[in-house]
Amino acid sequence: MGKVTGSGEGWLNDGLDVPGADFGLWAPGVDYMAGWRKARDAADRLNRALLGVGFELSVVRAVASTDEDGRGVVRLAGWPDAAERLAQFLETHADGEGGAS
């Protein structure tokens, strides 16, 4: 499967905004693109996994961003009921010691 996140796709306009994701100040000389590309790859992988277990990206998704130092950041954006479903899914698949089974 190809990239599942990206500008121009309709699900980006569904109201799942991520406050603080665009901090608005860019420092000269900071390579924000390198951090964003790394975060984008991780967000794409997480979004494929979410799709693989039955979540719709219009209700919960990983979003690539950077922090003020240019480090990649992946944020999870979703509606509360989808976050509850995801938490339940993760709890069900946890091994009881904080890891995946």
MMTF fields as JSON, N, C-alpha, C and O atoms, coordinates in Angstrom:
{
  "mmtfVersion": "1.0.0",
  "mmtfProducer": "UNKNOWN",
  "numBonds": 403,
  "numAtoms": 404,
  "numGroups": 101,
  "numChains": 1,
  "numModels": 1,
  "chainsPerModel": [1],
  "groupsPerChain": [101],
  "chainIdList": ["A"],
  "bondAtomList": [4, 2, 8, 6, 12, 10, 16, 14, 20, 18, 24, 22, 28, 26, 32, 30, 36, 34, 40, 38, 44, 42, 48, 46, 52, 50, 56, 54, 60, 58, 64, 62, 68, 66, 72, 70, 76, 74, 80, 78, 84, 82, 88, 86, 92, 90, 96, 94, 100, 98, 104, 102, 108, 106, 112, 110, 116, 114, 120, 118, 124, 122, 128, 126, 132, 130, 136, 134, 140, 138, 144, 142, 148, 146, 152, 150, 156, 154, 160, 158, 164, 162, 168, 166, 172, 170, 176, 174, 180, 178, 184, 182, 188, 186, 192, 190, 196, 194, 200, 198, 204, 202, 208, 206, 212, 210, 216, 214, 220, 218, 224, 222, 228, 226, 232, 230, 236, 234, 240, 238, 244, 242, 248, 246, 252, 250, 256, 254, 260, 258, 264, 262, 268, 266, 272, 270, 276, 274, 280, 278, 284, 282, 288, 286, 292, 290, 296, 294, 300, 298, 304, 302, 308, 306, 312, 310, 316, 314, 320, 318, 324, 322, 328, 326, 332, 330, 336, 334, 340, 338, 344, 342, 348, 346, 352, 350, 356, 354, 360, 358, 364, 362, 368, 366, 372, 370, 376, 374, 380, 378, 384, 382, 388, 386, 392, 390, 396, 394, 400, 398],
  "bondOrderList": [1, 1, 1, 1, 1, 1, 1, 1, 1, 1, 1, 1, 1, 1, 1, 1, 1, 1, 1, 1, 1, 1, 1, 1, 1, 1, 1, 1, 1, 1, 1, 1, 1, 1, 1, 1, 1, 1, 1, 1, 1, 1, 1, 1, 1, 1, 1, 1, 1, 1, 1, 1, 1, 1, 1, 1, 1, 1, 1, 1, 1, 1, 1, 1, 1, 1, 1, 1, 1, 1, 1, 1, 1, 1, 1, 1, 1, 1, 1, 1, 1, 1, 1, 1, 1, 1, 1, 1, 1, 1, 1, 1, 1, 1, 1, 1, 1, 1, 1, 1],
  "groupList": [{"groupName": "MET", "atomNameList": ["N", "CA", "C", "O"], "elementList": ["N", "C", "C", "O"], "formalChargeList": [0, 0, 0, 0], "bondAtomList": [1, 0, 2, 1, 3, 2], "bondOrderList": [1, 1, 2], "singleLetterCode": "M", "chemCompType": "L-PEPTIDE LINKING"}, {"groupName": "GLY", "atomNameList": ["N", "CA", "C", "O"], "elementList": ["N", "C", "C", "O"], "formalChargeList": [0, 0, 0, 0], "bondAtomList": [1, 0, 2, 1, 3, 2], "bondOrderList": [1, 1, 2], "singleLetterCode": "G", "chemCompType": "PEPTIDE LINKING"}, {"groupName": "LYS", "atomNameList": ["N", "CA", "C", "O"], "elementList": ["N", "C", "C", "O"], "formalChargeList": [0, 0, 0, 0], "bondAtomList": [1, 0, 2, 1, 3, 2], "bondOrderList": [1, 1, 2], "singleLetterCode": "K", "chemCompType": "L-PEPTIDE LINKING"}, {"groupName": "VAL", "atomNameList": ["N", "CA", "C", "O"], "elementList": ["N", "C", "C", "O"], "formalChargeList": [0, 0, 0, 0], "bondAtomList": [1, 0, 2, 1, 3, 2], "bondOrderList": [1, 1, 2], "singleLetterCode": "V", "chemCompType": "L-PEPTIDE LINKING"}, {"groupName": "THR", "atomNameList": ["N", "CA", "C", "O"], "elementList": ["N", "C", "C", "O"], "formalChargeList": [0, 0, 0, 0], "bondAtomList": [1, 0, 2, 1, 3, 2], "bondOrderList": [1, 1, 2], "singleLetterCode": "T", "chemCompType": "L-PEPTIDE LINKING"}, {"groupName": "SER", "atomNameList": ["N", "CA", "C", "O"], "elementList": ["N", "C", "C", "O"], "formalChargeList": [0, 0, 0, 0], "bondAtomList": [1, 0, 2, 1, 3, 2], "bondOrderList": [1, 1, 2], "singleLetterCode": "S", "chemCompType": "L-PEPTIDE LINKING"}, {"groupName": "GLU", "atomNameList": ["N", "CA", "C", "O"], "elementList": ["N", "C", "C", "O"], "formalChargeList": [0, 0, 0, 0], "bondAtomList": [1, 0, 2, 1, 3, 2], "bondOrderList": [1, 1, 2], "singleLetterCode": "E", "chemCompType": "L-PEPTIDE LINKING"}, {"groupName": "TRP", "atomNameList": ["N", "CA", "C", "O"], "elementList": ["N", "C", "C", "O"], "formalChargeList": [0, 0, 0, 0], "bondAtomList": [1, 0, 2, 1, 3, 2], "bondOrderList": [1, 1, 2], "singleLetterCode": "W", "chemCompType": "L-PEPTIDE LINKING"}, {"groupName": "LEU", "atomNameList": ["N", "CA", "C", "O"], "elementList": ["N", "C", "C", "O"], "formalChargeList": [0, 0, 0, 0], "bondAtomList": [1, 0, 2, 1, 3, 2], "bondOrderList": [1, 1, 2], "singleLetterCode": "L", "chemCompType": "L-PEPTIDE LINKING"}, {"groupName": "ASN", "atomNameList": ["N", "CA", "C", "O"], "elementList": ["N", "C", "C", "O"], "formalChargeList": [0, 0, 0, 0], "bondAtomList": [1, 0, 2, 1, 3, 2], "bondOrderList": [1, 1, 2], "singleLetterCode": "N", "chemCompType": "L-PEPTIDE LINKING"}, {"groupName": "ASP", "atomNameList": ["N", "CA", "C", "O"], "elementList": ["N", "C", "C", "O"], "formalChargeList": [0, 0, 0, 0], "bondAtomList": [1, 0, 2, 1, 3, 2], "bondOrderList": [1, 1, 2], "singleLetterCode": "D", "chemCompType": "L-PEPTIDE LINKING"}, {"groupName": "PRO", "atomNameList": ["N", "CA", "C", "O"], "elementList": ["N", "C", "C", "O"], "formalChargeList": [0, 0, 0, 0], "bondAtomList": [1, 0, 2, 1, 3, 2], "bondOrderList": [1, 1, 2], "singleLetterCode": "P", "chemCompType": "L-PEPTIDE LINKING"}, {"groupName": "ALA", "atomNameList": ["N", "CA", "C", "O"], "elementList": ["N", "C", "C", "O"], "formalChargeList": [0, 0, 0, 0], "bondAtomList": [1, 0, 2, 1, 3, 2], "bondOrderList": [1, 1, 2], "singleLetterCode": "A", "chemCompType": "L-PEPTIDE LINKING"}, {"groupName": "PHE", "atomNameList": ["N", "CA", "C", "O"], "elementList": ["N", "C", "C", "O"], "formalChargeList": [0, 0, 0, 0], "bondAtomList": [1, 0, 2, 1, 3, 2], "bondOrderList": [1, 1, 2], "singleLetterCode": "F", "chemCompType": "L-PEPTIDE LINKING"}, {"groupName": "TYR", "atomNameList": ["N", "CA", "C", "O"], "elementList": ["N", "C", "C", "O"], "formalChargeList": [0, 0, 0, 0], "bondAtomList": [1, 0, 2, 1, 3, 2], "bondOrderList": [1, 1, 2], "singleLetterCode": "Y", "chemCompType": "L-PEPTIDE LINKING"}, {"groupName": "ARG", "atomNameList": ["N", "CA", "C", "O"], "elementList": ["N", "C", "C", "O"], "formalChargeList": [0, 0, 0, 0], "bondAtomList": [1, 0, 2, 1, 3, 2], "bondOrderList": [1, 1, 2], "singleLetterCode": "R", "chemCompType": "L-PEPTIDE LINKING"}, {"groupName": "GLN", "atomNameList": ["N", "CA", "C", "O"], "elementList": ["N", "C", "C", "O"], "formalChargeList": [0, 0, 0, 0], "bondAtomList": [1, 0, 2, 1, 3, 2], "bondOrderList": [1, 1, 2], "singleLetterCode": "Q", "chemCompType": "L-PEPTIDE LINKING"}, {"groupName": "HIS", "atomNameList": ["N", "CA", "C", "O"], "elementList": ["N", "C", "C", "O"], "formalChargeList": [0, 0, 0, 0], "bondAtomList": [1, 0, 2, 1, 3, 2], "bondOrderList": [1, 1, 2], "singleLetterCode": "H", "chemCompType": "L-PEPTIDE LINKING"}],
  "groupTypeList": [0, 1, 2, 3, 4, 1, 5, 1, 6, 1, 7, 8, 9, 10, 1, 8, 10, 3, 11, 1, 12, 10, 13, 1, 8, 7, 12, 11, 1, 3, 10, 14, 0, 12, 1, 7, 15, 2, 12, 15, 10, 12, 12, 10, 15, 8, 9, 15, 12, 8, 8, 1, 3, 1, 13, 6, 8, 5, 3, 3, 15, 12, 3, 12, 5, 4, 10, 6, 10, 1, 15, 1, 3, 3, 15, 8, 12, 1, 7, 11, 10, 12, 12, 6, 15, 8, 12, 16, 13, 8, 6, 4, 17, 12, 10, 1, 6, 1, 1, 12, 5],
  "groupIdList": [1, 2, 3, 4, 5, 6, 7, 8, 9, 10, 11, 12, 13, 14, 15, 16, 17, 18, 19, 20, 21, 22, 23, 24, 25, 26, 27, 28, 29, 30, 31, 32, 33, 34, 35, 36, 37, 38, 39, 40, 41, 42, 43, 44, 45, 46, 47, 48, 49, 50, 51, 52, 53, 54, 55, 56, 57, 58, 59, 60, 61, 62, 63, 64, 65, 66, 67, 68, 69, 70, 71, 72, 73, 74, 75, 76, 77, 78, 79, 80, 81, 82, 83, 84, 85, 86, 87, 88, 89, 90, 91, 92, 93, 94, 95, 96, 97, 98, 99, 100, 101],
  "secStructList": [7, 7, 7, 7, 7, 7, 6, 6, 7, 4, 4, 4, 4, 1, 1, 7, 7, 7, 6, 6, 1, 7, 7, 7, 7, 7, 7, 6, 6, 7, 7, 2, 2, 2, 2, 2, 2, 2, 2, 2, 2, 2, 2, 2, 2, 2, 2, 2, 2, 2, 2, 2, 6, 6, 7, 7, 6, 6, 6, 3, 3, 3, 3, 3, 3, 3, 7, 6, 6, 1, 7, 3, 3, 3, 3, 3, 3, 3, 7, 2, 2, 2, 2, 2, 2, 2, 2, 2, 2, 2, 2, 2, 2, 5, 7, 1, 1, 1, 1, 5, 7],
  "xCoordList": [0.851, 0.0, 0.894, 1.927, 0.51, 1.27, 1.032, 0.529, 1.4, 1.218, -0.262, -1.102, -0.571, -1.974, -2.239, -3.374, -1.236, -1.442, -0.973, -0.236, -1.38, -0.858, -1.834, -3.042, -1.311, -2.161, -3.024, -2.644, -4.184, -5.07, -6.054, -6.951, -5.919, -6.859, -8.056, -7.886, -9.248, -10.467, -10.586, -11.182, -10.036, -10.214, -9.447, -9.628, -8.587, -7.886, -8.807, -8.46, -9.961, -10.886, -12.094, -13.174, -11.941, -13.082, -13.26, -14.088, -12.51, -12.666, -11.708, -11.739, -10.863, -9.901, -8.634, -7.556, -8.778, -7.625, -6.75, -7.243, -5.461, -4.528, -3.989, -3.032, -4.602, -4.12, -2.654, -2.219, -1.908, -0.504, 0.406, 1.627, -0.158, 0.679, 1.438, 2.56, 0.84, 1.51, 1.84, 1.004, 3.042, 3.403, 3.66, 3.741, 3.793, 3.81, 5.153, 5.296, 6.128, 7.429, 8.457, 8.678, 9.064, 10.106, 11.424, 11.557, 12.383, 13.695, 14.57, 14.601, 15.277, 16.177, 17.243, 17.762, 17.555, 18.608, 18.189, 19.003, 16.95, 16.475, 15.871, 15.024, 16.31, 15.817, 14.532, 14.555, 13.42, 12.124, 11.699, 11.023, 12.08, 11.639, 12.185, 11.472, 13.424, 13.998, 13.21, 12.88, 12.913, 12.128, 10.721, 10.176, 10.127, 8.768, 8.712, 7.782, 9.713, 9.727, 9.818, 9.142, 10.648, 10.755, 9.424, 8.972, 8.803, 7.5, 6.447, 5.568, 6.52, 5.563, 5.629, 4.596, 6.846, 6.998, 6.385, 5.698, 6.635, 6.087, 4.565, 3.871, 4.04, 2.589, 1.937, 0.868, 2.57, 2.032, 1.96, 0.968, 3.009, 3.012, 1.909, 1.193, 1.767, 0.721, -0.665, -1.564, -0.85, -2.145, -2.48, -3.636, -1.484, -1.732, -2.147, -3.039, -1.5, -1.862, -3.281, -4.041, -3.641, -5.003, -6.026, -7.05, -5.752, -6.641, -6.729, -7.801, -5.596, -5.543, -6.366, -6.779, -6.61, -7.427, -8.827, -9.556, -9.204, -10.589, -10.942, -12.123, -9.962, -10.272, -10.335, -9.588, -11.22, -11.325, -10.443, -10.465, -9.669, -8.805, -9.591, -9.025, -10.88, -11.705, -12.11, -12.647, -11.857, -12.213, -10.994, -11.054, -9.897, -8.645, -7.491, -7.565, -6.43, -5.286, -4.043, -4.119, -2.906, -1.619, -1.316, -1.564, -0.782, -0.501, 0.972, 1.448, 1.689, 3.094, 3.234, 2.478, 4.205, 4.492, 5.949, 6.676, 6.37, 7.683, 7.542, 6.555, 8.547, 8.558, 9.397, 9.883, 9.564, 10.272, 11.752, 12.387, 12.305, 13.699, 13.857, 14.972, 12.757, 12.805, 12.732, 12.833, 12.555, 12.416, 11.033, 10.043, 10.986, 9.712, 8.829, 9.308, 7.54, 6.545, 5.373, 4.926, 4.878, 3.676, 2.604, 2.775, 1.512, 0.387, -0.767, -0.966, -1.511, -2.702, -3.9, -4.114, -4.674, -5.866, -7.079, -7.083, -8.096, -9.287, -10.443, -10.284, -11.599, -12.793, -12.718, -12.135, -13.293, -13.198, -13.656, -13.009, -14.749, -15.21, -14.216, -14.057, -13.546, -12.524, -11.307, -10.704, -10.94, -9.824, -10.152, -9.282, -11.398, -11.826, -11.731, -11.257, -12.186, -12.091, -10.642, -10.312, -9.778, -8.366, -7.744, -6.972, -8.068, -7.555, -8.012, -7.226, -9.272, -9.788, -9.057, -8.706, -8.828, -8.099, -6.691, -6.242, -6.003, -4.639, -4.616, -3.742, -5.578, -5.652, -5.901, -5.325, -6.745, -7.049, -5.816, -5.651, -4.955, -3.788, -2.508, -1.443, -2.594, -1.411, -1.134, -2.052, 0.12, 0.49, 0.425, 0.799, -0.036, -0.136, 1.121, 1.126, 2.185, 3.436, 3.842, 5.013, 2.87, 3.15, 3.601, 3.941, 3.616, 4.039, 2.937, 1.883, 3.18, 2.202, 2.337, 3.428, 1.232, 1.277, 1.726, 1.819],
  "yCoordList": [-1.175, 0.0, 1.234, 1.251, 2.248, 3.485, 4.369, 3.926, 5.618, 6.593, 6.738, 6.729, 6.872, 7.023, 8.367, 8.645, 9.196, 10.547, 11.502, 11.105, 12.745, 13.705, 14.795, 14.638, 15.903, 17.036, 16.735, 15.969, 17.349, 17.21, 16.065, 15.957, 15.214, 14.11, 14.589, 15.338, 14.168, 14.681, 14.516, 15.367, 13.445, 13.238, 14.232, 14.263, 15.053, 16.057, 17.206, 17.992, 17.313, 18.405, 17.935, 18.508, 16.907, 16.338, 16.879, 16.36, 17.903, 18.494, 17.967, 18.446, 17.013, 16.495, 17.35, 16.87, 18.603, 19.493, 19.122, 18.599, 19.391, 19.095, 20.422, 20.964, 20.957, 22.234, 22.127, 21.115, 23.175, 23.207, 22.548, 22.659, 21.862, 21.188, 22.194, 21.926, 23.329, 24.393, 25.512, 26.372, 25.494, 26.468, 27.83, 28.809, 27.933, 29.212, 29.908, 30.814, 29.541, 30.196, 29.242, 28.155, 29.642, 28.833, 29.546, 30.726, 28.849, 29.427, 29.241, 28.154, 30.281, 30.159, 29.088, 28.987, 28.31, 27.319, 25.98, 25.058, 25.844, 24.573, 23.754, 24.243, 22.512, 21.626, 20.945, 19.805, 21.647, 21.101, 19.95, 19.028, 19.989, 18.962, 17.588, 16.595, 17.499, 16.195, 15.557, 14.372, 16.346, 15.831, 15.465, 14.451, 16.306, 16.037, 14.769, 13.974, 14.571, 13.354, 12.099, 11.107, 12.137, 10.986, 10.756, 9.619, 11.842, 11.723, 11.239, 10.461, 11.684, 11.283, 9.78, 9.121, 9.238, 7.793, 7.022, 6.021, 7.488, 6.819, 6.952, 5.994, 8.131, 8.342, 7.458, 6.896, 7.331, 6.463, 5.015, 4.325, 4.563, 3.182, 2.994, 1.993, 3.942, 3.839, 3.898, 3.171, 4.752, 4.832, 3.536, 3.114, 2.902, 1.606, 0.575, -0.235, 0.601, -0.332, -0.059, -0.996, 1.212, 1.556, 1.052, 0.482, 1.259, 0.753, -0.766, -1.341, -1.408, -2.867, -3.5, -4.654, -2.754, -3.3, -2.699, -2.831, -2.034, -1.625, -0.193, 0.152, 0.651, 2.052, 2.847, 2.579, 3.815, 4.741, 5.942, 6.451, 6.399, 7.551, 8.844, 9.865, 8.812, 9.995, 10.13, 11.164, 9.093, 9.173, 9.125, 9.622, 8.542, 8.532, 8.347, 7.519, 9.12, 9.002, 9.594, 10.388, 9.186, 9.746, 10.921, 10.857, 11.984, 13.201, 13.564, 13.658, 13.766, 14.152, 15.649, 16.453, 16.006, 17.401, 17.499, 16.506, 18.685, 18.876, 19.767, 20.488, 19.71, 20.646, 21.865, 21.951, 22.786, 24.027, 23.819, 24.699, 22.655, 22.356, 21.537, 21.163, 21.262, 20.516, 19.007, 18.272, 18.531, 17.084, 16.64, 17.345, 15.47, 14.922, 14.575, 14.095, 14.823, 14.523, 13.837, 14.282, 12.762, 12.113, 12.288, 11.874, 12.899, 13.129, 12.235, 11.975, 11.775, 10.985, 11.913, 12.496, 12.049, 12.895, 12.007, 11.149, 12.212, 11.395, 11.879, 12.678, 11.386, 11.651, 10.832, 9.747, 11.326, 10.62, 9.166, 8.307, 8.867, 7.475, 6.578, 5.41, 7.115, 6.336, 6.125, 5.052, 7.136, 6.983, 5.925, 5.147, 5.89, 4.853, 3.47, 2.526, 3.35, 2.059, 1.627, 0.452, 2.583, 2.273, 1.856, 0.898, 2.554, 2.18, 0.777, -0.018, 0.473, -0.865, -1.916, -2.978, -1.626, -2.556, -2.795, -3.939, -1.738, -1.864, -2.615, -3.451, -2.316, -3.015, -4.504, -5.338, -4.831, -6.235, -6.984, -8.173, -6.283, -6.919, -6.734, -7.182, -6.088, -5.927, -7.232, -8.005, -7.473, -8.727, -8.625, -9.574, -7.505, -7.35, -6.777, -6.441, -6.665, -6.125, -4.862, -4.482, -4.224, -2.986, -3.175, -2.196, -4.38, -4.63, -5.277, -5.625, -5.431, -6.093, -7.58, -8.093, -8.279, -9.748, -10.379, -11.603],
  "zCoordList": [0.0, 0.0, 0.0, 0.669, -0.734, -0.806, 0.4, 1.432, 0.248, 1.324, 1.635, 0.736, 2.924, 3.313, 3.966, 4.353, 4.098, 4.582, 3.516, 2.613, 3.599, 2.643, 2.331, 2.511, 1.862, 1.552, 0.342, -0.544, 0.326, -0.804, -0.702, -1.539, 0.285, 0.429, 1.247, 2.209, 0.88, 1.473, 2.972, 3.632, 3.534, 4.962, 5.808, 7.025, 5.198, 5.981, 6.382, 7.263, 5.756, 6.049, 6.838, 6.699, 7.665, 8.367, 9.781, 10.53, 10.163, 11.479, 12.523, 13.657, 12.206, 13.168, 13.139, 12.788, 13.508, 13.55, 14.739, 15.738, 14.633, 15.708, 16.235, 15.682, 17.315, 17.855, 18.255, 18.805, 17.975, 18.342, 17.328, 17.436, 16.342, 15.36, 14.506, 14.076, 14.263, 13.514, 14.492, 14.77, 15.002, 16.016, 15.421, 16.162, 14.097, 13.421, 13.328, 12.507, 14.111, 14.057, 13.487, 14.022, 12.435, 11.807, 12.031, 11.709, 12.572, 12.824, 11.592, 11.016, 11.183, 10.035, 10.307, 11.419, 9.299, 9.412, 9.991, 10.038, 10.43, 10.975, 9.843, 9.096, 9.723, 8.663, 9.124, 9.587, 8.994, 9.405, 8.498, 8.953, 7.234, 6.296, 6.643, 6.496, 7.098, 7.444, 8.594, 8.544, 9.621, 10.746, 10.326, 10.762, 9.467, 9.012, 8.173, 8.312, 7.292, 6.464, 7.33, 7.058, 8.365, 9.268, 9.99, 10.122, 10.454, 11.116, 10.129, 10.499, 8.89, 7.86, 7.613, 7.489, 7.541, 7.354, 8.523, 8.319, 9.742, 10.923, 10.963, 11.304, 10.617, 10.598, 9.542, 9.779, 8.381, 7.331, 7.814, 7.58, 8.484, 8.986, 10.019, 9.985, 10.933, 11.943, 11.313, 11.734, 10.312, 9.636, 8.898, 8.888, 8.282, 7.639, 8.68, 8.431, 9.854, 10.924, 11.423, 11.669, 11.574, 12.002, 10.98, 11.357, 9.699, 8.658, 8.712, 8.527, 8.967, 9.0, 10.101, 9.985, 11.176, 12.266, 12.278, 13.262, 11.181, 11.011, 11.355, 11.377, 11.625, 11.913, 10.624, 9.683, 10.582, 9.455, 9.765, 10.885, 8.789, 9.016, 9.186, 9.578, 8.896, 9.125, 10.592, 10.989, 11.406, 12.83, 13.743, 14.867, 13.288, 14.055, 13.074, 12.166, 13.261, 12.365, 13.012, 13.95, 12.485, 12.876, 11.953, 10.749, 12.524, 11.783, 11.975, 13.107, 10.877, 10.937, 11.173, 10.627, 11.988, 12.285, 12.715, 12.692, 13.102, 13.701, 14.919, 15.068, 15.792, 16.903, 16.516, 15.388, 17.428, 17.117, 16.787, 16.204, 17.159, 16.85, 15.567, 15.206, 14.884, 13.64, 13.807, 12.825, 15.045, 15.264, 14.82, 15.014, 14.226, 13.801, 14.991, 16.018, 14.839, 15.865, 15.173, 14.116, 15.764, 15.262, 16.325, 17.471, 15.937, 16.843, 16.415, 15.228, 17.39, 17.105, 17.247, 18.31, 16.187, 16.194, 15.98, 15.097, 16.782, 16.613, 17.442, 18.366, 17.1, 17.867, 19.154, 19.155, 20.243, 21.529, 21.481, 22.08, 20.786, 20.743, 20.009, 20.365, 18.986, 18.286, 19.18, 19.158, 19.966, 20.905, 21.952, 22.343, 22.405, 23.352, 22.723, 23.355, 21.469, 20.766, 20.586, 20.749, 20.249, 20.075, 21.407, 21.452, 22.477, 23.801, 24.174, 24.69, 23.916, 24.208, 23.379, 23.892, 22.107, 21.244, 21.789, 21.866, 22.162, 22.677, 24.009, 24.237, 24.887, 26.173, 25.965, 26.664, 25.016, 24.725, 24.222, 24.495, 23.49, 22.901, 23.707, 23.282, 24.851, 25.707, 26.433, 26.706, 26.741, 27.416, 28.937, 29.626, 29.476, 30.924, 31.554, 32.739, 30.773, 31.288, 30.537, 30.528, 29.912, 29.199, 27.77, 27.106, 27.278, 25.901, 25.097, 25.63, 23.838, 22.966, 23.11, 23.36, 22.953, 23.051, 21.76, 21.67]
}
